[in-house]
Short mmCIF file of C-alpha atoms in Angstrom, two decimals:
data_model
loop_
_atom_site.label_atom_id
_atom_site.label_comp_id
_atom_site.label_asym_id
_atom_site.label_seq_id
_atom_site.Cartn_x
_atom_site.Cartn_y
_atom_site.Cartn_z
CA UNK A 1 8.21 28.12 -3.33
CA UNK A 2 7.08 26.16 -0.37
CA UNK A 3 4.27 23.50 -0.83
CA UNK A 4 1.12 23.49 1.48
CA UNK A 5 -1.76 20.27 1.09
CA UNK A 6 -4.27 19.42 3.34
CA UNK A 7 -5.21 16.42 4.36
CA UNK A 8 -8.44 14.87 3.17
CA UNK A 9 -9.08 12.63 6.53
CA UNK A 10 -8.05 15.65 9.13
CA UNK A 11 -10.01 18.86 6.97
CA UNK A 12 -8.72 21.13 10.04
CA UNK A 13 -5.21 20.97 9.34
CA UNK A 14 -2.29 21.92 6.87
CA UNK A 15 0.83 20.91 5.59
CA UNK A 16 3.35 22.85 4.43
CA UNK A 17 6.74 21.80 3.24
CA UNK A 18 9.88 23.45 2.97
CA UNK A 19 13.18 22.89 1.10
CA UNK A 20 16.43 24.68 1.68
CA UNK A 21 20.33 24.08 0.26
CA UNK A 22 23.41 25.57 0.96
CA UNK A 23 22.41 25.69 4.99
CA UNK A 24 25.07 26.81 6.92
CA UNK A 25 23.50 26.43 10.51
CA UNK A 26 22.37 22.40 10.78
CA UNK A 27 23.59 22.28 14.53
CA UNK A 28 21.50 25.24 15.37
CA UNK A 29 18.62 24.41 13.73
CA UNK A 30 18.26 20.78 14.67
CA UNK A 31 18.46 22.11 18.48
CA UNK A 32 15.75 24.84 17.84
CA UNK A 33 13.27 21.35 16.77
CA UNK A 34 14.54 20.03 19.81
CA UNK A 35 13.65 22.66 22.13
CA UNK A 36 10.87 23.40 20.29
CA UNK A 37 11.70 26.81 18.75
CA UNK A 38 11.05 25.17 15.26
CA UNK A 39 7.92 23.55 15.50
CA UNK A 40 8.20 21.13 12.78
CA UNK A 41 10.12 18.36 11.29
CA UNK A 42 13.41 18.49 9.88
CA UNK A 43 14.31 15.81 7.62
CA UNK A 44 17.32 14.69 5.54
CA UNK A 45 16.64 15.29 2.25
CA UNK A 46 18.83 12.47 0.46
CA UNK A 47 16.02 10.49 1.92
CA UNK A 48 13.15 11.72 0.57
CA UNK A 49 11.94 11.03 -2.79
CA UNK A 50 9.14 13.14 -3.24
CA UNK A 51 7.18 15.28 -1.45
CA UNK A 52 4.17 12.87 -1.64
CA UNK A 53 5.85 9.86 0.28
CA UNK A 54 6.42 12.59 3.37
CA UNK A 55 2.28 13.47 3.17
CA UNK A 56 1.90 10.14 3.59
CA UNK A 57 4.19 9.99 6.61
CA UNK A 58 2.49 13.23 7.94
CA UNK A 59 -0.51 11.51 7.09
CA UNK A 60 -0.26 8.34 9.48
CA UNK A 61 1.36 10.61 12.02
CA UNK A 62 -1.86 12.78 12.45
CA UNK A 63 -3.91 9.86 12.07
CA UNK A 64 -2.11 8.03 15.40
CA UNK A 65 -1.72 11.42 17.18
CA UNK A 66 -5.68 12.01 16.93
CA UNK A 67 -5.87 8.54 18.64
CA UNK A 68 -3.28 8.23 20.83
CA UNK A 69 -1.40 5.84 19.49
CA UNK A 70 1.77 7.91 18.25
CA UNK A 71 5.04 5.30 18.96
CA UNK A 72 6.91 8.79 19.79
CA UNK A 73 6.74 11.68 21.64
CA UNK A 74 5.52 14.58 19.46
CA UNK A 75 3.62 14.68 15.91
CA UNK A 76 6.94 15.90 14.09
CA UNK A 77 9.17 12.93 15.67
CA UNK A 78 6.42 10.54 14.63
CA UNK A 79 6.53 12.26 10.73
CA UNK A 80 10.34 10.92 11.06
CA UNK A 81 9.55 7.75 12.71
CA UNK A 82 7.00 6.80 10.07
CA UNK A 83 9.77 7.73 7.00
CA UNK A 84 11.77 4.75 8.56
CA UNK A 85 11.16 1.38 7.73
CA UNK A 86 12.20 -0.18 10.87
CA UNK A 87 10.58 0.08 14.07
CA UNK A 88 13.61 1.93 15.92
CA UNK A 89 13.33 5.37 16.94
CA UNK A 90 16.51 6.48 17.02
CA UNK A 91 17.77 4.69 14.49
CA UNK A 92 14.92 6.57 12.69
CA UNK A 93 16.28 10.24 13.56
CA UNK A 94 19.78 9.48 12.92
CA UNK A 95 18.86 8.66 9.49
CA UNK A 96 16.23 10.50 8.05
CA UNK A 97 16.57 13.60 11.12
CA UNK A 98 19.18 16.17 9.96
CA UNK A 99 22.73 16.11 11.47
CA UNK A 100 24.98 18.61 12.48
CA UNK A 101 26.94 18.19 8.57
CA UNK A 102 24.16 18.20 6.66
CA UNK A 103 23.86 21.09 4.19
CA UNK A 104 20.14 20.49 2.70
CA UNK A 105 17.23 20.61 5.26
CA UNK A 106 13.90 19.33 4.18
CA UNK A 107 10.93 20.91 6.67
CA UNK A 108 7.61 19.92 7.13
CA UNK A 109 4.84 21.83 9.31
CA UNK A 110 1.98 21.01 10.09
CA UNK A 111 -0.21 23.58 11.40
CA UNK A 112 -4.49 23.99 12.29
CA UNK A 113 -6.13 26.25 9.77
CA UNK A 114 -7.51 28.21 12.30
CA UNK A 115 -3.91 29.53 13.49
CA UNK A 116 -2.28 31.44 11.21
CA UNK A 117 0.93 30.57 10.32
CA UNK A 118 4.31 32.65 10.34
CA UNK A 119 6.65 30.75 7.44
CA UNK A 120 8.55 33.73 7.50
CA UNK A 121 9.58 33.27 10.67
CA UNK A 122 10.83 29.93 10.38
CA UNK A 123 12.57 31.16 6.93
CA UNK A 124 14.31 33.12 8.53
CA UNK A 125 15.75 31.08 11.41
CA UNK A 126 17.06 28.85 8.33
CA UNK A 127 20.70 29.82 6.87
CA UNK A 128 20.81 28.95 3.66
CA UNK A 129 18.82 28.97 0.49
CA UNK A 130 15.40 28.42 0.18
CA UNK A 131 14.37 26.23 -2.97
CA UNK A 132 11.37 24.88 -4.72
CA UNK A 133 9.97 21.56 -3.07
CA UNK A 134 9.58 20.24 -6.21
CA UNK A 135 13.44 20.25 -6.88
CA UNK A 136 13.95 17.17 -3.90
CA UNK A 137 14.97 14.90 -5.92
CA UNK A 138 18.31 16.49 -6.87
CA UNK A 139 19.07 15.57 -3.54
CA UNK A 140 17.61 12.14 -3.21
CA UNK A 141 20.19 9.23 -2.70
CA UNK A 142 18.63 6.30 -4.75
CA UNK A 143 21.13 3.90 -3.77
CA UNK A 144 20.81 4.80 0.10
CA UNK A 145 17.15 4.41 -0.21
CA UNK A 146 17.44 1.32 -1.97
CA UNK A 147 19.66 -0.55 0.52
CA UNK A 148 18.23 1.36 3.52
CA UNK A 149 14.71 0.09 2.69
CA UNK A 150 15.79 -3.06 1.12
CA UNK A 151 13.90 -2.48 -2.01
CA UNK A 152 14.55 -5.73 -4.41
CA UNK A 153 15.23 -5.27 -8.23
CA UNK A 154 12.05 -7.29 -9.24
CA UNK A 155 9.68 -4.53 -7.37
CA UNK A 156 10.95 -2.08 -9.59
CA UNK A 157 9.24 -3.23 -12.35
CA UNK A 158 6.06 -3.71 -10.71
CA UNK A 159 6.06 0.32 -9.62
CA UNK A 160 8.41 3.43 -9.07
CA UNK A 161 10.59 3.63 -5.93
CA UNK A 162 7.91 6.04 -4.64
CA UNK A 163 5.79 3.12 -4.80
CA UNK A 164 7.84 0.86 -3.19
CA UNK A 165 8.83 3.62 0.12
CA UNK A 166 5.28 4.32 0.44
CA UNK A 167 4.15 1.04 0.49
CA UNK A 168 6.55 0.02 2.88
CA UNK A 169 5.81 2.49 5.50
CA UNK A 170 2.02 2.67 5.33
CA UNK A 171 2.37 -1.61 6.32
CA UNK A 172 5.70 -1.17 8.23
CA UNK A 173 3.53 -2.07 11.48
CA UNK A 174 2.58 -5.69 10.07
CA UNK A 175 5.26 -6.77 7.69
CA UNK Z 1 -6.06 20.11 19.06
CA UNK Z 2 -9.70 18.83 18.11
CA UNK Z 3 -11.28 16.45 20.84
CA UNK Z 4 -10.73 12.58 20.46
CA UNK Z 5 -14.39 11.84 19.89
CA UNK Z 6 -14.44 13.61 16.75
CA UNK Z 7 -10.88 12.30 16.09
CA UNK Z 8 -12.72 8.70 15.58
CA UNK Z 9 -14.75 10.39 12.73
CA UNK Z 10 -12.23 11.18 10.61
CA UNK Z 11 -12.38 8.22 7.95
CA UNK Z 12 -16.21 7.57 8.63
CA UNK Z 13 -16.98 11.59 7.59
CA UNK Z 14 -14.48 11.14 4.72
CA UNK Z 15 -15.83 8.18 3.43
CA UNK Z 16 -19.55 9.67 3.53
CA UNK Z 17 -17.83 11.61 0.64
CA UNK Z 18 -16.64 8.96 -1.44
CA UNK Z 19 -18.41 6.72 -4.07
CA UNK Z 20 -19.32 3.64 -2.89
CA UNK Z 21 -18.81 1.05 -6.16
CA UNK Z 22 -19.25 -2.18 -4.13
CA UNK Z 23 -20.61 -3.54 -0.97
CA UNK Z 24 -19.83 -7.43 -0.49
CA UNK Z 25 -20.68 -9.17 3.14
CA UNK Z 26 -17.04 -8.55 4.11
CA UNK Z 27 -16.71 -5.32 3.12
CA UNK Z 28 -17.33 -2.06 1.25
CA UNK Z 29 -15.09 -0.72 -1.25
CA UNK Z 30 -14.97 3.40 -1.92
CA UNK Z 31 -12.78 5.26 -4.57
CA UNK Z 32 -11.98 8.88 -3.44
CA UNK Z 33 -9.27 11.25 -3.51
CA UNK Z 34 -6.22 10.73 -1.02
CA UNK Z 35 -3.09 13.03 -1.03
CA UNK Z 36 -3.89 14.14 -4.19
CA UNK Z 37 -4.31 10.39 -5.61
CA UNK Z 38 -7.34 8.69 -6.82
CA UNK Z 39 -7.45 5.62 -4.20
CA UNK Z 40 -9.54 2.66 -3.25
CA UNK Z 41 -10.80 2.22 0.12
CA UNK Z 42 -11.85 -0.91 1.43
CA UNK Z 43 -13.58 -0.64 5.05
CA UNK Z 44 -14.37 -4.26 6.79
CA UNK Z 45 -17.61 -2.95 8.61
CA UNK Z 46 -18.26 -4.30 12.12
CA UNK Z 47 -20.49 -7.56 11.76
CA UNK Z 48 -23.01 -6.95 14.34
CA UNK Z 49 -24.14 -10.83 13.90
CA UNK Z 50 -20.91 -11.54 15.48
CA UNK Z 51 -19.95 -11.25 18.95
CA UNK Z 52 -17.56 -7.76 18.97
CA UNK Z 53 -14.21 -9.01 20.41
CA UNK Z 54 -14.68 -11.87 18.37
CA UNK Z 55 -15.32 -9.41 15.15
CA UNK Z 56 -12.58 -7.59 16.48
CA UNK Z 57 -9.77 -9.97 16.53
CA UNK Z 58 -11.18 -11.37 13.00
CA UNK Z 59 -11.48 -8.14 11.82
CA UNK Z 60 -8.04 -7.27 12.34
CA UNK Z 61 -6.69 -10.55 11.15
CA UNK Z 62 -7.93 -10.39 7.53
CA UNK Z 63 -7.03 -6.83 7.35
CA UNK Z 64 -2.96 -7.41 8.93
CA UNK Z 65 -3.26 -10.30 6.76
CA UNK Z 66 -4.21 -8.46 3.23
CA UNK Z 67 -1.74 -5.89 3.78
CA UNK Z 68 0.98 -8.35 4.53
CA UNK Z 69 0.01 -10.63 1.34
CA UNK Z 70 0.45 -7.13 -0.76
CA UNK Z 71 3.66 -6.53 0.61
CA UNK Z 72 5.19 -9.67 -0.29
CA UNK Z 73 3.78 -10.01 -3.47
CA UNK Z 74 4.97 -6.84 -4.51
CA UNK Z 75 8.42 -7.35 -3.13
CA UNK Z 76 8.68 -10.34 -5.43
CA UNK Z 77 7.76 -8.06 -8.55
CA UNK Z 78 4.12 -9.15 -8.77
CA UNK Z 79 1.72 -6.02 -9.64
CA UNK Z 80 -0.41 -5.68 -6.96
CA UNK Z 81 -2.15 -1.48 -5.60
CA UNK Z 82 0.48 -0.03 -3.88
CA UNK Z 83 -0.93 0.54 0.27
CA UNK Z 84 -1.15 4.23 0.99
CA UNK Z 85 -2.38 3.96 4.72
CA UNK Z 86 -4.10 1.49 6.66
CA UNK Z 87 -6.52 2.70 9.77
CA UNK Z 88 -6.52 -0.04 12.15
CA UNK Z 89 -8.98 1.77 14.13
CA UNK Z 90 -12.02 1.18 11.41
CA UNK Z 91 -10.23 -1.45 9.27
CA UNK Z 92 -10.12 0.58 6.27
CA UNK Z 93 -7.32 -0.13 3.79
CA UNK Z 94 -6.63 2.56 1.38
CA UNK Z 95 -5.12 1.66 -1.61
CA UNK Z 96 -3.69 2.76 -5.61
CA UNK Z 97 -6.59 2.79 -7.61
CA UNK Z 98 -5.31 1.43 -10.95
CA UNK Z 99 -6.65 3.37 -13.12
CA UNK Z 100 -6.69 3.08 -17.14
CA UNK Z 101 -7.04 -0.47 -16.46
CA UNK Z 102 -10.21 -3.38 -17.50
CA UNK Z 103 -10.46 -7.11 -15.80
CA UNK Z 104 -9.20 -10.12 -17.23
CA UNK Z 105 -12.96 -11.15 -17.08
CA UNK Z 106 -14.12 -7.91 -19.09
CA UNK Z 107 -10.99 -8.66 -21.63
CA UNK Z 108 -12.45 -11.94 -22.07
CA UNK Z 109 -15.84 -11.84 -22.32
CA UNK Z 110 -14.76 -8.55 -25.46
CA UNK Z 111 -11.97 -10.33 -27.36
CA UNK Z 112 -12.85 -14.06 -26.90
CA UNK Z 113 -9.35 -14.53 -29.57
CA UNK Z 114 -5.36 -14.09 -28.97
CA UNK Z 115 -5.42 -14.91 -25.66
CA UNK Z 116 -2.96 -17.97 -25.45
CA UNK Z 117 -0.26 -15.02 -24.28
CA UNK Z 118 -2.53 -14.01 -21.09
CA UNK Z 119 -3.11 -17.05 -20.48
CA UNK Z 120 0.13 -17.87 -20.11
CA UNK Z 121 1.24 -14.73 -18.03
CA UNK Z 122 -1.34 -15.56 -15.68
CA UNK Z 123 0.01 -18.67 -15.56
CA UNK Z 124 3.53 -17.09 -14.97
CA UNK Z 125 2.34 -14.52 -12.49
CA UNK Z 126 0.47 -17.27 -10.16
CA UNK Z 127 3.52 -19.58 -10.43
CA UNK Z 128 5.59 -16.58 -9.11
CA UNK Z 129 2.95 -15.68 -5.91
CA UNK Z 130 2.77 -19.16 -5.32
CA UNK Z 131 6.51 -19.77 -5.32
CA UNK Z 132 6.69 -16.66 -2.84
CA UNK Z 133 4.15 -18.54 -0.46
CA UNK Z 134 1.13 -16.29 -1.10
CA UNK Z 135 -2.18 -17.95 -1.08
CA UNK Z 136 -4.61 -15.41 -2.80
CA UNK Z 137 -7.93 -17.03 -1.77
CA UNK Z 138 -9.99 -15.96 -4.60
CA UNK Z 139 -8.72 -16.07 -7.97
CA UNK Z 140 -11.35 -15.51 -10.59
CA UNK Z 141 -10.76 -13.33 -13.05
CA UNK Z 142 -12.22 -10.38 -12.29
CA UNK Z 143 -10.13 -9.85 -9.48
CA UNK Z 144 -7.07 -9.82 -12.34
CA UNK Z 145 -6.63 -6.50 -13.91
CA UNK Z 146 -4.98 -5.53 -17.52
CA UNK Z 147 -3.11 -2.54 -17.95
CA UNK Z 148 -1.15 -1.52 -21.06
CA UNK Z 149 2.25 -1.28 -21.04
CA UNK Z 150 4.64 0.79 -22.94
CA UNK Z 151 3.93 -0.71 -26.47
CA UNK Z 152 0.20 -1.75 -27.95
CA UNK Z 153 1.22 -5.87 -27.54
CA UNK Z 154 2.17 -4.94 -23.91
CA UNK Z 155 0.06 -5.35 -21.36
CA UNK Z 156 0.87 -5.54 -17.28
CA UNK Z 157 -0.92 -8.13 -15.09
CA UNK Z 158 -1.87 -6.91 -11.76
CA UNK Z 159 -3.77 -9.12 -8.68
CA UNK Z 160 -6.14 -7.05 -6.89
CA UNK Z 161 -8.37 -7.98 -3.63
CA UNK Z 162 -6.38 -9.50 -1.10
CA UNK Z 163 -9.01 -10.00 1.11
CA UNK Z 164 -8.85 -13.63 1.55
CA UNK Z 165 -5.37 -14.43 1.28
CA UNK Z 166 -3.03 -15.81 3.72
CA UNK Z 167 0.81 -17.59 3.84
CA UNK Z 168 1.69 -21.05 3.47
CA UNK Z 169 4.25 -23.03 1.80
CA UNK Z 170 1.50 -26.40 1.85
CA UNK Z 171 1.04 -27.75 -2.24
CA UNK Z 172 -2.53 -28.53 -1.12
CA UNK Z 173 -3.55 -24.76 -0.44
CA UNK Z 174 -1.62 -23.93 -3.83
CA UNK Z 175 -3.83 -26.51 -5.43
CA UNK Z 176 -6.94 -24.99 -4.10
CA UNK Z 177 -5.76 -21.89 -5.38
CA UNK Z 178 -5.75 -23.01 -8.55
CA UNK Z 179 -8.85 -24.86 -8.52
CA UNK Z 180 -10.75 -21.72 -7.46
CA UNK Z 181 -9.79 -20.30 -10.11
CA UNK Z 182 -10.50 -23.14 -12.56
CA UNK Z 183 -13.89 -23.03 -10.81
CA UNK Z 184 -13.99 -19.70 -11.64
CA UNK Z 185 -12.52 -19.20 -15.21
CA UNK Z 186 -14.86 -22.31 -16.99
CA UNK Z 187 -17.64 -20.81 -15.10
CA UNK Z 188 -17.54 -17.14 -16.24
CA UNK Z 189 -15.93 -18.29 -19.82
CA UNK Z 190 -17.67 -21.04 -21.18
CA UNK Z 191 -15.65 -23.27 -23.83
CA UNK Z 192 -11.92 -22.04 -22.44
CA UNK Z 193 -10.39 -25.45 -21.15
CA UNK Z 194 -7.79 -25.09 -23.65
CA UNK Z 195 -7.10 -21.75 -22.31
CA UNK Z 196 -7.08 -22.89 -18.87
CA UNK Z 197 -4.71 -25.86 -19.77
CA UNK Z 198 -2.72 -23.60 -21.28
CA UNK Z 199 -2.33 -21.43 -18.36
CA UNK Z 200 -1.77 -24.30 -15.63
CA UNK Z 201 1.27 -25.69 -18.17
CA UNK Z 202 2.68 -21.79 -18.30
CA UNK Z 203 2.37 -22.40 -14.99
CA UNK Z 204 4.14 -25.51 -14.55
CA UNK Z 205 7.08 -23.80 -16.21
CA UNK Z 206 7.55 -20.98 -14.21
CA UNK Z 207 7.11 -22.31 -10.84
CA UNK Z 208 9.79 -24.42 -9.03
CA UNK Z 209 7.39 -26.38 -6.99
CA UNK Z 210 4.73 -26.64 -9.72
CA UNK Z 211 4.71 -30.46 -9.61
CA UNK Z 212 3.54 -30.94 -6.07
CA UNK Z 213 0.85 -28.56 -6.69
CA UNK Z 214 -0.44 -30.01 -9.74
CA UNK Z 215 -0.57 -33.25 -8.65
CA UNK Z 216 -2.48 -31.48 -5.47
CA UNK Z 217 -4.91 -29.75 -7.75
CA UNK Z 218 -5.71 -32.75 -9.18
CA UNK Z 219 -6.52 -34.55 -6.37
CA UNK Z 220 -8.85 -31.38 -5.19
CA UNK Z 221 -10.55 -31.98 -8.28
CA UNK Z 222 -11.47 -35.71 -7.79
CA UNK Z 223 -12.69 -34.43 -3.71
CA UNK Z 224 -14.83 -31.20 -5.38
CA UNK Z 225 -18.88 -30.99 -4.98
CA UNK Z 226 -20.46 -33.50 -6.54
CA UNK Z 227 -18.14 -36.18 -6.67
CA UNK Z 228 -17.63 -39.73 -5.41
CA UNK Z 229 -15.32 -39.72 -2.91
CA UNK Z 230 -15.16 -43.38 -3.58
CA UNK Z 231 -11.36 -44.82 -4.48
#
């Protein structure tokens, strides 16, 4: 149901990913991240693809959290910040964060191998129901995506959009 | 959390791991696993010959400037590896490893026949990266890749090492471009200068600004080693 990877570059820790519809308690849960009840990252999933484009996020976030270089606060806000392709933070949470409307919640953990972790406990803080990863992209906006990350007609035929997202945010600090 | 000293060990221990296929005096190139994907990794090792802030800032440069050259290229629908993650820390770009894929040079040197259509999609291809202002720096053609498209007659072109590249708009560093590669192309494949001509008139067609450059390239020509720079 949920899908956990590791990291190749950071061997000590997980990721796990979670994806719920039908969520009846947005408000709630995007103040329990806040507050840190939740610790992970709640993202929209009309933004996401596929689950690989937000390892690669979590990817660059541990990577500049190990050196000190995060642009944000915490590891899960950077995970957001690094889905965006511009360099503003809260332009970053207001579109790939969940809002108080939103019925789908994508969440992402990431969590040291030595701690165990309790995914039933963050289950059940979630109201609504939970749903294979793998199934994202019924919720995936295309056309938001396309427009939000300005993604030309001529680079789709050179790759997918996955391409295109990824590739974008892993050289989003030079372009 | 683990301690930052270690933390700066993360791509060095992972790359002890991966197979080295190349080691050039600018930098090494790995392929390994990332994320589940089979990647390249190209690490620009410190130069210790070089004074370190000085290999720093250089260091850097090429890197921001590889990564940028990528970007643009494939925002103008030119295949080029798709960046995964760059480490600014150790300079290591990771990158799509395109796999199922053999050099122009390899294609070449096996099926010396039927090329006038490569030929002339390189030609197309270069016309387009130089009409989006990207210098590559070191066209030859083993740093072009082939990769076969949906039917057996199709076949996708895609630029690879970006190392050298850079920005500019100037015909001159178009035309130096293209010389490298001429350089390049009648040195590796003896007996192609129909080929070639064939590609730099493809060329000519699909670029807007083609006859600047030409006209560039063959002034580069007359200047080249070996020539009288009388006239």
């Amino acid at each position: 149901m949920y899908l956990t990877q590791d990291l190749e570059l950071f061997p000590e820790y997980t990721v796990t990913q979670l994806l719920f519809k039908d969520v009846k308690n947005a408000t709630e849960l995007r103040k329990m991240a806040v507050n840190g009840e939740i610790k992970g990252a709640l993202i929209n999933p009309s933004m996401v693809v596929d689950a690989f484009q937000i390892l690669v996020a979590t990817n660059k976030a541990v990577h500049l959290h190990k050196i000190g270089k995060m642009k944000t606060r915490s590891l899960y806000s950077e995970i957001i910040f690094n889905l965006s392709p511009t360099n503003n933070i809260s332009e970053a949470f207001k579109r790939f964060g969940i809002s108080d409307s939103d019925t789908a919640v994508h969440i992402v953990l990431v969590h040291n191998k030595e701690e165990p972790l309790n995914i039933d406990d963050i289950i059940s803080k979630v109201d609504g129901q939970q749903i294979d990863v793998g199934q994202v992209s019924e919720f995936t906006d295309t056309a938001k995506i396309k427009k939000l990350y300005k993604i030309t007609p001529q680079e789709e035929k050179c790759g997918s959009l996955l391409d295109a997202v990824v590739c974008r945010m892993a050289t989003k600090d030079v372009a | 959390m683990a301690h930052t000293d270690s933390a700066k060990a993360a791509v060095p221990y992972y790359l002890k791991e991966a197979q080295m296929i190349k080691q050039g005096a600018e930098a090494r190139v790995y392929r390994s696993t990332f994320l589940g994907r089979s990647v390249i990794i190209k690490e620009r090792f410190p130069k210790l010959y070089r004074h370190p802030e000085v290999d720093e800032k250089l260091t850097r440069r090429r890197t921001t400037q590889e990564v940028r050259s990528i970007l643009r290229c494939r925002r103008a629908g030119i295949s080029a590896p798709v960046v995964y993650f760059v480490d600014y820390a150790t300079h290591c770009i990771f990158l799509q490893d395109v796999i199922n894929s053999v050099s122009v040079r390899d294609h070449i040197r096996s099926q010396p026949d039927g090329l006038q259509t490569l030929a002339e999609r390189i030609g197309e291809v270069l016309a387009q990266m130089h009409d989006e202002d990207v210098i590559h720096g070191d066209l030859t053609t083993s740093n072009m890749l082939l990769t076969s498209g949906e039917q057996q007659q199709d076949f996708n072109l895609v630029l690879i090492d970006f190392g050298l590249s850079y920005i500019s708009a100037l015909p001159e560093d178009k035309g130096v471009d293209l010389y490298v590669l001429e350089k390049a192309f009648l040195s590796t494949h003896p007996k192609t200068e129909a080929l070639f001509q064939r590609l730099l008139k493809s060329y000519s067609n699909a670029s807007k600004k083609s006859t600047a450059v030409i006209k560039k390239l063959d002034e580069v020509r007359m200047r080249g080693r070996k020539r009288s720079m009388v006239g």
